């Protein structure tokens, strides 16, 4: 099977449409979404409708739960909080129902997917260092776990001796005996100083993973953010990928 794995769309319709157009040329069998479909961006309902139609599985992210009252929003910074309040007003009953139904973690055909960490999916911790990755390998049984949440792509390999290392290439050939935690980056709000939308393809026949980046109309999304009355900072950061 060939999977497209995407995460952290954050209500950015232009980025999502562009990524899905690319995915279509990649001839995948299934699309998996690791959560944060909404939050920050100006098109939450549109993104929910598209993901509901196209993804085989969509997980819950913290930004999917927050406007439903399922999370304490004092956890978020001021920009995220005002976006959550704006999003809560915008969500249709049908979007709410969909978001309420999302699971936190799933095992899909031999690999794990989760928004934040396999160890504590509902605590919204990050995996950004080797130490943080290391403690998470014990929390899933498969050779491979895909995550999102930090908006920064990352591949951590654990070898048979338990030693962890970061892989810097965007293409990875999986090797038997090793285990992997892979962050697929963000469609709608990249934070690795690369403003292009991220998506990934995993082919479990030849065991190859590849992360892709694609340009989209950032200016259009920025205009919508400003017109919606969302914080200007949320528009600015899209152009910086930060
Ligand atoms: Zn996110």
Short mmCIF file of C-alpha atoms and ligand atoms in Angstrom, two decimals:
data_model
loop_
_atom_site.label_atom_id
_atom_site.label_comp_id
_atom_site.label_asym_id
_atom_site.label_seq_id
_atom_site.Cartn_x
_atom_site.Cartn_y
_atom_site.Cartn_z
CA UNK A 1 0.00 0.00 0.00
CA UNK A 2 1.02 3.55 -0.66
CA UNK A 3 -0.03 6.03 2.02
CA UNK A 4 -0.06 9.80 1.98
CA UNK A 5 0.40 10.98 5.56
CA UNK A 6 -0.40 14.59 6.41
CA UNK A 7 -0.74 16.61 9.61
CA UNK A 8 -1.39 20.06 11.06
CA UNK A 9 -3.51 21.62 8.35
CA UNK A 10 -4.76 24.32 10.70
CA UNK A 11 -7.62 25.64 8.58
CA UNK A 12 -5.32 26.58 5.71
CA UNK A 13 -7.44 25.70 2.66
CA UNK A 14 -4.93 26.89 0.04
CA UNK A 15 -2.16 24.70 1.48
CA UNK A 16 -4.49 21.70 1.83
CA UNK A 17 -5.81 21.93 -1.73
CA UNK A 18 -2.31 22.24 -3.12
CA UNK A 19 -1.08 19.25 -1.12
CA UNK A 20 -4.05 17.11 -2.15
CA UNK A 21 -3.45 17.98 -5.82
CA UNK A 22 0.16 16.78 -5.43
CA UNK A 23 -0.95 13.65 -3.59
CA UNK A 24 -3.23 12.82 -6.49
CA UNK A 25 -0.23 12.67 -8.83
CA UNK A 26 1.52 10.32 -6.36
CA UNK A 27 -1.05 7.55 -6.90
CA UNK A 28 -1.61 6.68 -3.25
CA UNK A 29 -4.06 4.10 -1.94
CA UNK A 30 -4.98 5.96 1.24
CA UNK A 31 -4.64 9.30 3.00
CA UNK A 32 -4.06 9.43 6.75
CA UNK A 33 -4.35 12.68 8.69
CA UNK A 34 -2.60 13.02 12.06
CA UNK A 35 -4.75 15.86 13.40
CA UNK A 36 -4.95 19.62 13.95
CA UNK A 37 -7.23 20.02 10.94
CA UNK A 38 -8.32 23.37 12.39
CA UNK A 39 -7.02 26.20 14.59
CA UNK A 40 -5.04 29.33 13.51
CA UNK A 41 -6.36 29.33 9.93
CA UNK A 42 -9.37 31.03 8.31
CA UNK A 43 -11.13 27.97 6.74
CA UNK A 44 -11.83 25.43 9.50
CA UNK A 45 -15.12 24.04 8.15
CA UNK A 46 -13.85 23.75 4.58
CA UNK A 47 -10.79 21.80 5.76
CA UNK A 48 -12.94 19.52 7.95
CA UNK A 49 -15.23 18.76 4.99
CA UNK A 50 -12.30 17.88 2.72
CA UNK A 51 -10.54 15.68 5.28
CA UNK A 52 -13.77 13.91 6.15
CA UNK A 53 -14.18 13.03 2.45
CA UNK A 54 -10.59 12.12 1.61
CA UNK A 55 -8.85 10.65 4.68
CA UNK A 56 -9.31 7.01 5.69
CA UNK A 57 -8.41 7.97 9.25
CA UNK A 58 -8.14 11.37 10.89
CA UNK A 59 -6.77 11.66 14.42
CA UNK A 60 -7.51 14.37 16.98
CA UNK A 61 -4.97 17.11 17.64
CA UNK A 62 -5.06 19.55 20.55
CA UNK A 63 -6.41 22.29 18.24
CA UNK A 64 -9.26 20.02 17.16
CA UNK A 65 -10.29 19.48 20.78
CA UNK A 66 -9.78 23.03 22.07
CA UNK A 67 -12.76 24.81 20.43
CA UNK A 68 -15.03 21.95 21.52
CA UNK A 69 -14.32 22.70 25.17
CA UNK A 70 -12.36 19.44 25.55
CA UNK A 71 -9.14 21.20 26.57
CA UNK A 72 -8.22 23.96 29.00
CA UNK A 73 -7.31 26.83 26.67
CA UNK A 74 -5.06 28.55 29.22
CA UNK A 75 -2.49 25.99 27.96
CA UNK A 76 -2.25 27.96 24.68
CA UNK A 77 -0.40 31.21 23.92
CA UNK A 78 -2.36 34.41 23.26
CA UNK A 79 -2.46 34.02 19.43
CA UNK A 80 -3.59 30.42 19.62
CA UNK A 81 -6.21 31.34 22.23
CA UNK A 82 -7.78 34.09 20.20
CA UNK A 83 -7.79 31.80 17.14
CA UNK A 84 -9.48 29.07 19.20
CA UNK A 85 -12.19 31.50 20.32
CA UNK A 86 -12.69 32.65 16.71
CA UNK A 87 -12.79 29.04 15.47
CA UNK A 88 -15.30 27.99 18.15
CA UNK A 89 -17.71 30.62 16.77
CA UNK A 90 -17.18 29.50 13.17
CA UNK A 91 -17.57 25.73 13.52
CA UNK A 92 -20.77 24.25 12.12
CA UNK A 93 -22.61 21.54 14.10
CA UNK A 94 -21.50 19.01 11.51
CA UNK A 95 -17.82 20.00 11.88
CA UNK A 96 -18.16 19.72 15.66
CA UNK A 97 -19.63 16.23 15.38
CA UNK A 98 -16.76 15.13 13.16
CA UNK A 99 -14.07 16.59 15.45
CA UNK A 100 -15.68 15.02 18.53
CA UNK A 101 -15.48 11.59 16.88
CA UNK A 102 -11.72 11.64 16.23
CA UNK A 103 -9.44 9.09 17.98
CA UNK A 104 -6.10 10.02 19.60
CA UNK A 105 -3.99 7.11 18.40
CA UNK A 106 -4.42 4.22 15.96
CA UNK A 107 -2.50 1.25 14.62
CA UNK A 108 -2.82 1.11 10.83
CA UNK A 109 -1.69 -2.01 8.97
CA UNK A 110 1.42 -2.47 11.09
CA UNK A 111 2.41 1.07 12.07
CA UNK A 112 1.24 3.52 14.73
CA UNK A 113 -0.09 7.02 14.12
CA UNK A 114 -0.61 9.68 16.81
CA UNK A 115 -0.74 13.48 16.86
CA UNK A 116 1.61 14.22 19.78
CA UNK A 117 3.40 11.24 21.39
CA UNK A 118 2.66 7.50 21.55
CA UNK A 119 3.53 7.58 25.27
CA UNK A 120 0.88 10.12 26.35
CA UNK A 121 -1.34 10.97 23.37
CA UNK A 122 -3.62 13.19 25.46
CA UNK A 123 -0.88 15.24 27.16
CA UNK A 124 0.23 17.01 23.98
CA UNK A 125 3.96 16.75 24.67
CA UNK A 126 6.49 17.21 21.87
CA UNK A 127 9.21 14.95 20.48
CA UNK A 128 11.99 17.27 19.38
CA UNK A 129 15.10 15.69 20.93
CA UNK A 130 16.68 12.23 20.91
CA UNK A 131 15.90 11.79 24.62
CA UNK A 132 12.24 12.60 24.07
CA UNK A 133 12.14 10.17 21.17
CA UNK A 134 13.91 7.43 23.12
CA UNK A 135 11.35 7.24 25.93
CA UNK A 136 8.58 6.92 23.34
CA UNK A 137 9.82 3.77 21.58
CA UNK A 138 8.57 1.66 24.50
CA UNK A 139 5.06 3.06 23.97
CA UNK A 140 4.40 1.37 20.60
CA UNK A 141 5.00 -2.18 19.37
CA UNK A 142 5.45 -1.66 15.65
CA UNK A 143 8.67 -0.74 13.81
CA UNK A 144 7.27 2.62 12.82
CA UNK A 145 5.31 5.49 14.36
CA UNK A 146 4.19 8.64 12.55
CA UNK A 147 3.58 11.84 14.51
CA UNK A 148 2.83 15.54 13.94
CA UNK A 149 2.26 18.39 16.44
CA UNK A 150 5.62 20.24 16.37
CA UNK A 151 5.19 21.34 12.72
CA UNK A 152 8.86 20.42 12.18
CA UNK A 153 9.74 17.33 10.13
CA UNK A 154 11.94 14.85 11.99
CA UNK A 155 13.15 11.28 11.49
CA UNK A 156 14.58 9.43 14.51
CA UNK A 157 15.99 5.93 14.00
CA UNK A 158 16.51 3.49 16.86
CA UNK A 159 18.91 0.66 15.98
CA UNK A 160 18.84 -2.88 17.36
CA UNK A 161 21.04 -1.84 20.31
CA UNK A 162 18.54 0.84 21.31
CA UNK A 163 20.72 3.73 20.15
CA UNK A 164 18.85 6.67 18.58
CA UNK A 165 19.98 8.91 15.74
CA UNK A 166 18.50 11.64 13.59
CA UNK A 167 18.24 11.11 9.82
CA UNK A 168 18.54 14.35 7.88
CA UNK A 169 17.58 13.12 4.42
CA UNK A 170 13.97 13.63 3.34
CA UNK A 171 13.96 10.15 1.77
CA UNK A 172 14.36 7.09 3.99
CA UNK A 173 14.76 3.41 3.17
CA UNK A 174 13.59 1.49 6.23
CA UNK A 175 15.92 -1.30 7.38
CA UNK A 176 14.74 -4.44 9.20
CA UNK A 177 15.60 -4.43 12.91
CA UNK A 178 15.53 -0.65 13.20
CA UNK A 179 12.56 1.28 14.58
CA UNK A 180 11.44 4.73 13.50
CA UNK A 181 9.61 7.79 14.81
CA UNK A 182 8.80 10.15 11.95
CA UNK A 183 7.28 13.62 12.20
CA UNK A 184 5.64 14.44 8.87
CA UNK A 185 5.71 18.23 9.35
CA UNK A 186 2.79 20.58 8.76
CA UNK A 187 0.56 21.23 5.76
CA UNK A 188 -0.79 24.58 6.87
CA UNK A 189 1.71 26.18 9.25
CA UNK A 190 5.30 24.89 8.82
CA UNK A 191 7.74 25.99 11.56
CA UNK A 192 11.06 24.80 10.16
CA UNK A 193 11.78 28.14 8.42
CA UNK A 194 10.52 26.63 5.17
CA UNK A 195 7.11 28.10 4.31
CA UNK A 196 6.24 25.40 1.76
CA UNK A 197 3.49 22.95 2.75
CA UNK A 198 4.71 19.52 3.89
CA UNK A 199 3.24 16.11 3.07
CA UNK A 200 4.70 12.62 3.08
CA UNK A 201 4.37 9.32 1.23
CA UNK A 202 5.06 5.93 2.80
CA UNK A 203 5.13 2.82 0.63
CA UNK A 204 5.01 -0.30 2.77
CA UNK A 205 5.88 -2.61 -0.14
CA UNK A 206 9.37 -1.25 -0.70
CA UNK A 207 9.53 0.30 2.81
CA UNK A 208 10.38 3.77 1.57
CA UNK A 209 9.31 7.00 3.24
CA UNK A 210 9.64 10.38 1.58
CA UNK A 211 8.80 13.87 2.78
CA UNK A 212 7.75 16.39 0.13
CA UNK A 213 7.36 20.18 0.18
CA UNK A 214 5.18 22.21 -2.11
CA UNK A 215 4.59 25.92 -2.65
CA UNK A 216 1.09 27.30 -2.28
CA UNK A 217 -0.54 30.74 -2.39
CA UNK A 218 0.58 32.01 1.04
CA UNK A 219 -0.59 35.56 0.22
CA UNK A 220 -4.17 34.41 -0.30
CA UNK A 221 -4.28 32.66 3.07
CA UNK A 222 -2.69 35.69 4.74
CA UNK A 223 -5.37 38.00 3.27
CA UNK A 224 -8.11 35.74 4.58
CA UNK A 225 -6.55 35.67 8.07
CA UNK A 226 -6.48 39.48 8.18
CA UNK A 227 -10.01 39.85 6.80
CA UNK A 228 -11.33 37.33 9.34
CA UNK A 229 -9.93 39.49 12.15
CA UNK A 230 -7.53 36.78 13.30
CA UNK A 231 -4.20 37.97 14.82
CA UNK A 232 -1.85 39.47 12.20
CA UNK A 233 1.01 37.45 13.67
CA UNK A 234 -0.69 34.29 12.35
CA UNK A 235 -0.52 35.69 8.81
CA UNK A 236 3.09 36.88 9.14
CA UNK A 237 4.44 33.55 10.39
CA UNK A 238 3.18 31.66 7.32
CA UNK A 239 5.56 33.59 5.03
CA UNK A 240 8.50 32.85 7.37
CA UNK A 241 7.64 29.23 8.03
CA UNK A 242 8.01 29.89 11.72
ZN1 LIG B 1 -0.56 21.80 15.16
#
